[in-house]
């Protein structure tokens, strides 16, 4: 077995490494597919459905989410067909109904020629792409937040909607959020995130608050660092 | 409670893959899924609490609040719906003073609506404490509620 496969995207022959996703293969061949929930650093998730493409199965075609579909030898893929554009428009309109003001969503709707959503606005901000949840689990490794409920009432939440015991206040969830709806505030040496206050560590040299104490403690623990390792901020080292 | 949960989990060989059946058993044992029980499951199975909360809130069958002694599950699936189940739902809501998904303050009744119980020919259907009642009418519903010790004014009988 070779580790590359050859497939066709929009008629162009492309080689991709076996096991990669259609989206990744398209991107490395400079073929644009809109996407929102996919992130190279995170496990593929397939939540937003913006990245839909059409693949051929003999005479029939089928729509798949390119961010969770693996490349295969001889696969024929179309990224811009009427059927796909219709689906993408529908998806972006649904997303706009939840969040009508975010620049990134507006940019994609502009690309698709969507002027306004035909759905009644029900502004929730969060578009449930799950990047915050996946980042917290896979990159940070603390799994402090998750989803709650299902369907229309699904939200991202801390367990029991309480102060999250496992949260280290690193702010990665707020950072990764594509629509910036997770509130994070640093004020008076305190970081507030998930409605919980975390004291910041103050640099022993310059006296500036530079990171949440809990985050530093977590780093010390996983990297086996001495107790005084983070006494000073990066600038003062 | 600790011992009960421990026993349930060891019955499944402490296998993370059995989270759903484990939670079902915990709920059967404790009537609902109390927070400290889930914290215990999380520690024993080494599954993050956020993940367990996710599963526990995903399935309608799980309840994070105490449930009543009697469970009424009224079907609002398509067949039952066209045969008048919404009327019955309103009737039960008024009789018990609670909305679907809620439990009466005296912890006697939990009323929930479900989508198709797989007994469409019997519609409208309601499962009361595990027993199926078909071709429901307001009168039959009143009889059921009365059997369970709830006073229902007779002028509401149809
Ligand atoms: S990017 Fe593929 S579903 Fe969101
Ligand atoms: S619709 Fe009620 S049992 Fe199927």
CSV table of C-alpha atoms and ligand atoms in Angstrom, one decimal:
chain,number,residue,atom,x,y,z
A,1,UNK,CA,0.0,0.0,0.0
A,2,UNK,CA,1.3,3.4,-0.9
A,3,UNK,CA,0.8,6.3,1.5
A,4,UNK,CA,-0.6,8.6,-1.1
A,5,UNK,CA,-3.8,8.5,-3.0
A,6,UNK,CA,-4.8,10.2,-6.2
A,7,UNK,CA,-8.1,11.8,-6.5
A,8,UNK,CA,-9.9,14.5,-8.6
A,9,UNK,CA,-11.2,17.7,-7.2
A,10,UNK,CA,-13.1,19.9,-9.6
A,11,UNK,CA,-11.5,17.9,-12.4
A,12,UNK,CA,-8.0,18.5,-11.2
A,13,UNK,CA,-5.9,15.5,-10.4
A,14,UNK,CA,-4.4,15.8,-6.9
A,15,UNK,CA,-2.3,13.6,-4.8
A,16,UNK,CA,-2.9,13.6,-1.0
A,17,UNK,CA,-1.5,11.6,1.8
A,18,UNK,CA,-3.7,8.6,2.7
A,19,UNK,CA,-5.8,9.2,5.8
A,20,UNK,CA,-6.1,13.0,5.3
A,21,UNK,CA,-9.5,14.6,5.0
A,22,UNK,CA,-10.9,16.0,1.8
A,23,UNK,CA,-10.8,19.4,3.2
A,24,UNK,CA,-7.1,19.2,4.0
A,25,UNK,CA,-6.4,17.8,0.6
A,26,UNK,CA,-8.3,20.6,-1.1
A,27,UNK,CA,-6.6,23.2,1.0
A,28,UNK,CA,-3.2,22.0,0.2
A,29,UNK,CA,-4.1,22.1,-3.5
A,30,UNK,CA,-5.3,25.7,-3.0
A,31,UNK,CA,-8.9,24.9,-3.5
A,32,UNK,CA,-11.1,26.9,-1.3
A,33,UNK,CA,-13.9,25.3,0.7
A,34,UNK,CA,-15.6,27.4,3.3
A,35,UNK,CA,-15.4,26.0,6.8
A,36,UNK,CA,-16.1,27.1,10.3
A,37,UNK,CA,-15.7,24.3,12.8
A,38,UNK,CA,-12.7,22.6,11.4
A,39,UNK,CA,-9.3,23.3,13.0
A,40,UNK,CA,-6.0,21.5,12.1
A,41,UNK,CA,-5.1,21.2,15.7
A,42,UNK,CA,-8.3,19.5,16.7
A,43,UNK,CA,-10.0,16.2,15.9
A,44,UNK,CA,-12.4,16.6,12.9
A,45,UNK,CA,-15.9,17.2,14.1
A,46,UNK,CA,-18.3,18.0,11.3
A,47,UNK,CA,-20.6,20.3,13.1
A,48,UNK,CA,-21.2,23.4,10.9
A,49,UNK,CA,-21.8,21.7,7.6
A,50,UNK,CA,-20.4,24.6,5.6
A,51,UNK,CA,-17.7,22.4,4.1
A,52,UNK,CA,-20.1,20.2,2.2
A,53,UNK,CA,-18.9,18.8,-1.2
A,54,UNK,CA,-20.3,16.4,-3.7
A,55,UNK,CA,-18.6,13.1,-4.4
A,56,UNK,CA,-19.3,10.8,-7.3
A,57,UNK,CA,-20.4,7.2,-6.7
A,58,UNK,CA,-20.6,5.8,-10.2
A,59,UNK,CA,-23.5,7.7,-11.8
A,60,UNK,CA,-24.8,9.0,-8.5
A,61,UNK,CA,-23.4,11.8,-6.4
A,62,UNK,CA,-23.5,12.2,-2.7
A,63,UNK,CA,-22.9,15.1,-0.3
A,64,UNK,CA,-20.4,14.8,2.5
A,65,UNK,CA,-18.8,17.1,4.9
A,66,UNK,CA,-15.3,17.4,3.6
A,67,UNK,CA,-13.7,18.0,7.0
A,68,UNK,CA,-14.6,14.5,8.2
A,69,UNK,CA,-14.4,12.6,4.9
A,70,UNK,CA,-11.2,10.7,4.2
A,71,UNK,CA,-9.6,10.9,0.8
A,72,UNK,CA,-9.8,7.7,-1.3
A,73,UNK,CA,-8.1,6.5,-4.5
A,74,UNK,CA,-10.0,7.6,-7.6
A,75,UNK,CA,-12.5,9.7,-5.7
A,76,UNK,CA,-14.1,12.4,-7.8
A,77,UNK,CA,-15.1,15.5,-5.9
A,78,UNK,CA,-16.9,18.7,-6.8
A,79,UNK,CA,-16.7,21.6,-4.5
A,80,UNK,CA,-19.0,24.1,-6.3
A,81,UNK,CA,-22.3,22.7,-7.6
A,82,UNK,CA,-25.7,24.1,-7.5
A,83,UNK,CA,-26.7,21.6,-4.9
A,84,UNK,CA,-23.8,22.4,-2.7
A,85,UNK,CA,-24.2,26.1,-3.0
A,86,UNK,CA,-27.9,25.7,-1.9
A,87,UNK,CA,-26.9,23.7,1.2
A,88,UNK,CA,-24.1,26.2,2.1
A,89,UNK,CA,-26.5,29.1,1.7
A,90,UNK,CA,-29.1,27.4,3.9
A,91,UNK,CA,-26.4,26.7,6.5
A,92,UNK,CA,-25.0,30.2,6.6
A,93,UNK,CA,-28.6,31.6,6.9
A,94,UNK,CA,-29.2,29.3,9.9
A,95,UNK,CA,-25.9,30.4,11.4
A,96,UNK,CA,-26.8,34.1,10.8
A,97,UNK,CA,-30.0,33.7,12.6
A,98,UNK,CA,-28.0,32.7,15.7
A,99,UNK,CA,-25.3,35.3,15.2
A,100,UNK,CA,-26.1,38.0,12.7
A,101,UNK,CA,-23.1,40.3,13.5
A,102,UNK,CA,-19.9,38.3,13.4
A,103,UNK,CA,-17.4,39.5,10.7
A,104,UNK,CA,-16.4,36.0,9.8
A,105,UNK,CA,-20.0,34.8,9.3
A,106,UNK,CA,-20.7,37.9,7.3
A,107,UNK,CA,-17.7,37.4,5.1
A,108,UNK,CA,-18.8,33.9,4.3
A,109,UNK,CA,-22.4,35.0,3.6
A,110,UNK,CA,-21.0,37.7,1.4
A,111,UNK,CA,-19.0,35.1,-0.6
A,112,UNK,CA,-22.1,33.0,-1.0
A,113,UNK,CA,-24.2,36.0,-2.0
A,114,UNK,CA,-26.5,35.7,0.9
A,115,UNK,CA,-28.0,39.1,1.8
A,116,UNK,CA,-30.1,38.3,4.7
A,117,UNK,CA,-31.3,35.2,6.6
A,118,UNK,CA,-34.8,34.0,5.7
A,119,UNK,CA,-35.0,32.6,9.3
A,120,UNK,CA,-36.3,34.6,12.2
A,121,UNK,CA,-33.4,35.9,14.3
A,122,UNK,CA,-32.9,34.0,17.5
A,123,UNK,CA,-29.6,35.5,18.6
A,124,UNK,CA,-27.6,33.1,20.7
A,125,UNK,CA,-24.1,34.2,19.7
A,126,UNK,CA,-22.6,30.7,20.0
A,127,UNK,CA,-22.8,28.7,16.8
A,128,UNK,CA,-21.9,25.4,18.5
A,129,UNK,CA,-18.8,24.7,16.4
A,130,UNK,CA,-17.4,23.0,19.5
A,131,UNK,CA,-13.9,24.4,19.0
A,132,UNK,CA,-13.8,25.6,22.6
A,133,UNK,CA,-14.9,22.2,24.0
A,134,UNK,CA,-12.4,20.4,21.8
A,135,UNK,CA,-9.5,22.7,22.6
A,136,UNK,CA,-10.2,22.4,26.4
A,137,UNK,CA,-10.1,18.6,26.1
A,138,UNK,CA,-7.5,18.0,23.5
A,139,UNK,CA,-5.1,20.8,23.6
A,140,UNK,CA,-5.3,22.1,27.2
A,141,UNK,CA,-6.2,18.6,28.5
A,142,UNK,CA,-8.5,19.7,31.4
A,143,UNK,CA,-11.9,19.1,29.9
A,144,UNK,CA,-13.5,21.8,32.1
A,145,UNK,CA,-16.4,22.6,29.7
A,146,UNK,CA,-18.7,20.6,27.5
A,147,UNK,CA,-22.0,20.7,25.8
A,148,UNK,CA,-25.3,20.7,27.6
A,149,UNK,CA,-28.6,19.4,26.3
A,150,UNK,CA,-29.4,18.7,22.7
A,151,UNK,CA,-31.2,20.2,19.7
A,152,UNK,CA,-32.5,23.7,20.0
A,153,UNK,CA,-31.5,24.1,23.6
A,154,UNK,CA,-27.9,22.8,23.2
A,155,UNK,CA,-25.3,25.2,24.7
A,156,UNK,CA,-21.7,25.1,25.8
A,157,UNK,CA,-21.6,24.9,29.6
A,158,UNK,CA,-19.7,24.1,32.7
A,159,UNK,CA,-20.8,21.0,34.6
A,160,UNK,CA,-24.1,21.8,36.4
A,161,UNK,CA,-23.6,25.4,35.2
A,162,UNK,CA,-21.4,25.9,38.3
A,163,UNK,CA,-17.9,27.3,38.7
A,164,UNK,CA,-15.8,24.8,36.7
A,165,UNK,CA,-13.6,22.8,39.1
A,166,UNK,CA,-11.2,21.7,36.4
A,167,UNK,CA,-10.9,25.1,34.6
A,168,UNK,CA,-7.4,26.6,34.9
A,169,UNK,CA,-8.5,30.0,33.5
A,170,UNK,CA,-6.1,29.7,30.6
A,171,UNK,CA,-8.6,31.4,28.3
A,172,UNK,CA,-8.0,29.1,25.3
A,173,UNK,CA,-11.7,28.6,24.8
A,174,UNK,CA,-12.3,32.3,24.5
A,175,UNK,CA,-9.2,32.6,22.3
A,176,UNK,CA,-10.3,29.9,19.8
A,177,UNK,CA,-14.0,30.9,19.6
A,178,UNK,CA,-14.5,32.0,16.0
A,179,UNK,CA,-17.4,34.3,16.9
A,180,UNK,CA,-15.9,35.6,20.2
A,181,UNK,CA,-18.8,35.0,22.5
A,182,UNK,CA,-17.0,33.6,25.6
A,183,UNK,CA,-16.5,36.4,28.0
A,184,UNK,CA,-13.1,36.8,29.5
A,185,UNK,CA,-12.1,39.8,31.6
A,186,UNK,CA,-8.8,40.6,33.4
A,187,UNK,CA,-9.2,43.3,36.0
A,188,UNK,CA,-7.5,44.1,39.4
A,189,UNK,CA,-5.3,41.0,39.2
A,190,UNK,CA,-8.3,38.8,38.7
A,191,UNK,CA,-9.4,36.9,35.6
A,192,UNK,CA,-13.1,36.2,35.2
A,193,UNK,CA,-14.1,33.4,32.9
A,194,UNK,CA,-17.1,31.1,33.0
A,195,UNK,CA,-18.5,33.4,35.7
A,196,UNK,CA,-15.7,32.4,38.0
A,197,UNK,CA,-13.0,34.6,39.4
A,198,UNK,CA,-9.4,33.3,39.2
A,199,UNK,CA,-6.5,35.2,40.9
A,200,UNK,CA,-3.6,36.2,38.7
A,201,UNK,CA,0.0,35.5,39.6
A,202,UNK,CA,2.0,38.7,40.0
A,203,UNK,CA,5.6,38.9,38.8
A,204,UNK,CA,8.0,39.1,41.6
A,205,UNK,CA,10.2,41.5,39.7
A,206,UNK,CA,8.0,43.9,37.8
A,207,UNK,CA,4.8,43.5,39.8
A,208,UNK,CA,2.6,42.9,36.8
A,209,UNK,CA,-0.1,40.2,36.8
A,210,UNK,CA,0.9,37.8,34.1
A,211,UNK,CA,-1.0,34.5,34.2
A,212,UNK,CA,-3.7,32.9,36.3
A,213,UNK,CA,-2.2,31.1,39.3
A,214,UNK,CA,-4.2,28.0,38.5
A,215,UNK,CA,-2.8,27.8,35.0
A,216,UNK,CA,0.8,28.1,36.3
A,217,UNK,CA,0.1,25.4,38.9
A,218,UNK,CA,-1.2,23.2,36.2
A,219,UNK,CA,1.9,23.8,34.0
A,220,UNK,CA,4.2,23.1,37.0
A,221,UNK,CA,2.3,19.8,37.6
A,222,UNK,CA,2.3,18.4,34.1
A,223,UNK,CA,5.9,19.5,33.4
A,224,UNK,CA,7.2,18.6,36.8
A,225,UNK,CA,8.6,22.1,37.5
A,226,UNK,CA,9.8,23.4,40.8
A,227,UNK,CA,7.4,25.4,43.0
A,228,UNK,CA,9.2,28.8,42.2
A,229,UNK,CA,9.4,28.2,38.5
A,230,UNK,CA,6.9,30.9,37.5
A,231,UNK,CA,7.8,33.6,40.0
A,232,UNK,CA,8.7,36.1,37.3
A,233,UNK,CA,7.0,36.9,34.1
A,234,UNK,CA,8.5,36.2,30.7
A,235,UNK,CA,9.9,39.7,30.2
A,236,UNK,CA,11.7,39.6,33.5
A,237,UNK,CA,13.5,36.3,33.0
B,1,UNK,CA,-24.6,6.1,47.9
B,2,UNK,CA,-20.9,5.6,47.3
B,3,UNK,CA,-21.2,1.8,47.8
B,4,UNK,CA,-24.1,1.6,45.4
B,5,UNK,CA,-22.3,3.4,42.7
B,6,UNK,CA,-19.2,1.5,43.2
B,7,UNK,CA,-21.2,-1.8,42.9
B,8,UNK,CA,-22.9,-0.6,39.7
B,9,UNK,CA,-19.6,0.4,38.1
B,10,UNK,CA,-17.8,-2.8,39.0
B,11,UNK,CA,-20.7,-4.7,37.4
B,12,UNK,CA,-19.5,-3.2,34.2
B,13,UNK,CA,-15.9,-3.9,34.8
B,14,UNK,CA,-15.2,-0.2,35.3
B,15,UNK,CA,-15.4,0.1,31.5
B,16,UNK,CA,-15.8,3.7,30.3
B,17,UNK,CA,-17.7,2.5,27.2
B,18,UNK,CA,-20.6,1.6,29.4
B,19,UNK,CA,-21.3,5.1,30.6
B,20,UNK,CA,-24.9,5.2,29.4
B,21,UNK,CA,-26.0,1.9,31.0
B,22,UNK,CA,-24.1,2.8,34.2
B,23,UNK,CA,-26.0,6.1,34.4
B,24,UNK,CA,-29.2,4.3,33.7
B,25,UNK,CA,-28.5,2.0,36.6
B,26,UNK,CA,-27.6,4.8,38.9
B,27,UNK,CA,-30.8,6.6,38.0
B,28,UNK,CA,-32.8,3.4,38.6
B,29,UNK,CA,-31.2,3.1,42.0
B,30,UNK,CA,-31.4,6.8,43.1
B,31,UNK,CA,-34.5,7.8,41.1
B,32,UNK,CA,-32.5,10.6,39.4
B,33,UNK,CA,-28.9,11.6,38.8
B,34,UNK,CA,-27.8,13.8,41.7
B,35,UNK,CA,-24.7,15.9,41.2
B,36,UNK,CA,-22.6,14.2,43.8
B,37,UNK,CA,-23.4,10.8,42.2
B,38,UNK,CA,-22.1,12.1,38.8
B,39,UNK,CA,-19.0,13.4,40.5
B,40,UNK,CA,-18.4,10.0,41.9
B,41,UNK,CA,-19.0,8.3,38.5
B,42,UNK,CA,-16.6,10.7,37.0
B,43,UNK,CA,-13.8,9.9,39.6
B,44,UNK,CA,-14.3,6.2,39.5
B,45,UNK,CA,-14.5,5.9,35.7
B,46,UNK,CA,-11.9,8.6,35.1
B,47,UNK,CA,-14.2,10.4,32.7
B,48,UNK,CA,-14.2,14.2,32.9
B,49,UNK,CA,-17.2,15.6,34.7
B,50,UNK,CA,-17.9,17.9,31.7
B,51,UNK,CA,-18.3,14.8,29.5
B,52,UNK,CA,-20.7,13.1,31.9
B,53,UNK,CA,-22.8,16.2,32.3
B,54,UNK,CA,-22.9,16.3,28.5
B,55,UNK,CA,-24.3,12.7,28.3
B,56,UNK,CA,-26.6,13.2,31.2
B,57,UNK,CA,-28.2,16.3,29.6
B,58,UNK,CA,-28.3,14.8,26.1
B,59,UNK,CA,-30.7,12.0,26.7
B,60,UNK,CA,-34.2,12.8,27.7
B,61,UNK,CA,-34.3,9.6,29.8
B,62,UNK,CA,-31.9,11.1,32.3
B,63,UNK,CA,-33.0,13.5,34.9
B,64,UNK,CA,-30.8,15.8,37.0
B,65,UNK,CA,-33.7,16.7,39.3
B,66,UNK,CA,-35.6,14.4,41.6
B,67,UNK,CA,-38.5,12.6,39.8
B,68,UNK,CA,-41.9,11.9,41.1
B,69,UNK,CA,-43.2,8.6,42.5
B,70,UNK,CA,-45.3,8.2,39.4
B,71,UNK,CA,-44.0,8.8,35.9
B,72,UNK,CA,-46.5,9.7,33.2
B,73,UNK,CA,-45.1,9.7,29.6
B,74,UNK,CA,-47.6,11.0,27.1
B,75,UNK,CA,-46.9,10.3,23.5
B,76,UNK,CA,-47.0,13.4,21.2
B,77,UNK,CA,-45.8,11.5,18.2
B,78,UNK,CA,-47.4,12.1,14.8
B,79,UNK,CA,-50.2,9.4,15.2
B,80,UNK,CA,-51.0,10.4,18.8
B,81,UNK,CA,-50.8,14.0,17.9
B,82,UNK,CA,-53.5,13.8,15.2
B,83,UNK,CA,-55.6,11.8,17.6
B,84,UNK,CA,-55.8,14.6,20.1
B,85,UNK,CA,-52.8,14.0,22.4
B,86,UNK,CA,-52.1,17.8,22.7
B,87,UNK,CA,-55.6,18.2,24.4
B,88,UNK,CA,-54.7,15.5,26.9
B,89,UNK,CA,-51.4,17.1,27.5
B,90,UNK,CA,-53.1,20.4,28.4
B,91,UNK,CA,-55.5,18.5,30.6
B,92,UNK,CA,-52.8,16.8,32.5
B,93,UNK,CA,-50.8,20.0,32.9
B,94,UNK,CA,-53.8,21.7,34.5
B,95,UNK,CA,-54.7,18.7,36.7
B,96,UNK,CA,-51.2,18.3,38.0
B,97,UNK,CA,-50.3,22.0,37.9
B,98,UNK,CA,-47.0,21.2,36.1
B,99,UNK,CA,-45.6,21.5,32.6
B,100,UNK,CA,-44.2,18.7,30.6
B,101,UNK,CA,-40.8,17.7,31.9
B,102,UNK,CA,-41.6,18.9,35.4
B,103,UNK,CA,-42.3,17.2,38.7
B,104,UNK,CA,-45.0,18.1,41.1
B,105,UNK,CA,-43.7,19.8,44.3
B,106,UNK,CA,-45.0,17.0,46.5
B,107,UNK,CA,-42.8,14.6,44.4
B,108,UNK,CA,-45.8,12.5,43.5
B,109,UNK,CA,-45.9,13.0,39.7
B,110,UNK,CA,-43.4,13.5,36.9
B,111,UNK,CA,-45.1,14.4,33.6
B,112,UNK,CA,-43.2,14.1,30.4
B,113,UNK,CA,-44.0,14.0,26.7
B,114,UNK,CA,-42.3,11.7,24.3
B,115,UNK,CA,-42.2,11.3,20.5
B,116,UNK,CA,-43.7,8.0,19.5
B,117,UNK,CA,-43.8,5.1,21.8
B,118,UNK,CA,-44.0,2.7,18.9
B,119,UNK,CA,-47.7,1.8,19.6
B,120,UNK,CA,-49.3,4.2,17.1
B,121,UNK,CA,-52.3,1.9,16.5
B,122,UNK,CA,-53.3,2.5,20.1
B,123,UNK,CA,-53.0,6.2,20.0
B,124,UNK,CA,-53.3,8.4,21.9
B,125,UNK,CA,-51.0,6.5,24.2
B,126,UNK,CA,-49.5,7.2,27.6
B,127,UNK,CA,-47.2,5.1,29.7
B,128,UNK,CA,-48.0,5.3,33.4
B,129,UNK,CA,-45.4,3.7,35.6
B,130,UNK,CA,-44.4,1.3,32.9
B,131,UNK,CA,-47.9,0.4,31.9
B,132,UNK,CA,-49.3,1.3,28.5
B,133,UNK,CA,-52.7,3.0,28.3
B,134,UNK,CA,-54.2,3.3,24.8
B,135,UNK,CA,-57.0,5.1,23.1
B,136,UNK,CA,-56.9,7.7,25.8
B,137,UNK,CA,-59.7,10.1,26.5
B,138,UNK,CA,-60.0,12.8,29.1
B,139,UNK,CA,-62.3,10.5,31.1
B,140,UNK,CA,-59.7,7.7,31.0
B,141,UNK,CA,-57.0,10.1,32.0
B,142,UNK,CA,-59.0,11.3,34.9
B,143,UNK,CA,-59.5,7.7,36.0
B,144,UNK,CA,-55.8,7.1,35.9
B,145,UNK,CA,-55.0,10.2,37.9
B,146,UNK,CA,-57.6,9.3,40.4
B,147,UNK,CA,-56.2,5.8,40.8
B,148,UNK,CA,-52.9,7.4,41.6
B,149,UNK,CA,-54.5,9.4,44.3
B,150,UNK,CA,-55.0,12.8,42.6
B,151,UNK,CA,-58.3,14.5,43.1
B,152,UNK,CA,-59.7,15.5,39.8
B,153,UNK,CA,-62.9,17.6,39.7
B,154,UNK,CA,-65.7,15.5,38.0
B,155,UNK,CA,-67.0,18.5,36.0
B,156,UNK,CA,-63.8,18.2,33.9
B,157,UNK,CA,-64.9,14.7,32.7
B,158,UNK,CA,-65.9,14.6,29.1
C,1,LIG,S1,-15.9,22.5,8.6
C,1,LIG,FE1,-16.8,20.7,8.1
C,1,LIG,S2,-18.6,20.6,9.1
C,1,LIG,FE2,-17.7,22.4,9.8
C,2,LIG,S1,-47.2,8.3,17.6
C,2,LIG,FE1,-47.7,7.8,19.6
C,2,LIG,S2,-47.1,5.7,19.7
C,2,LIG,FE2,-46.4,6.4,17.7
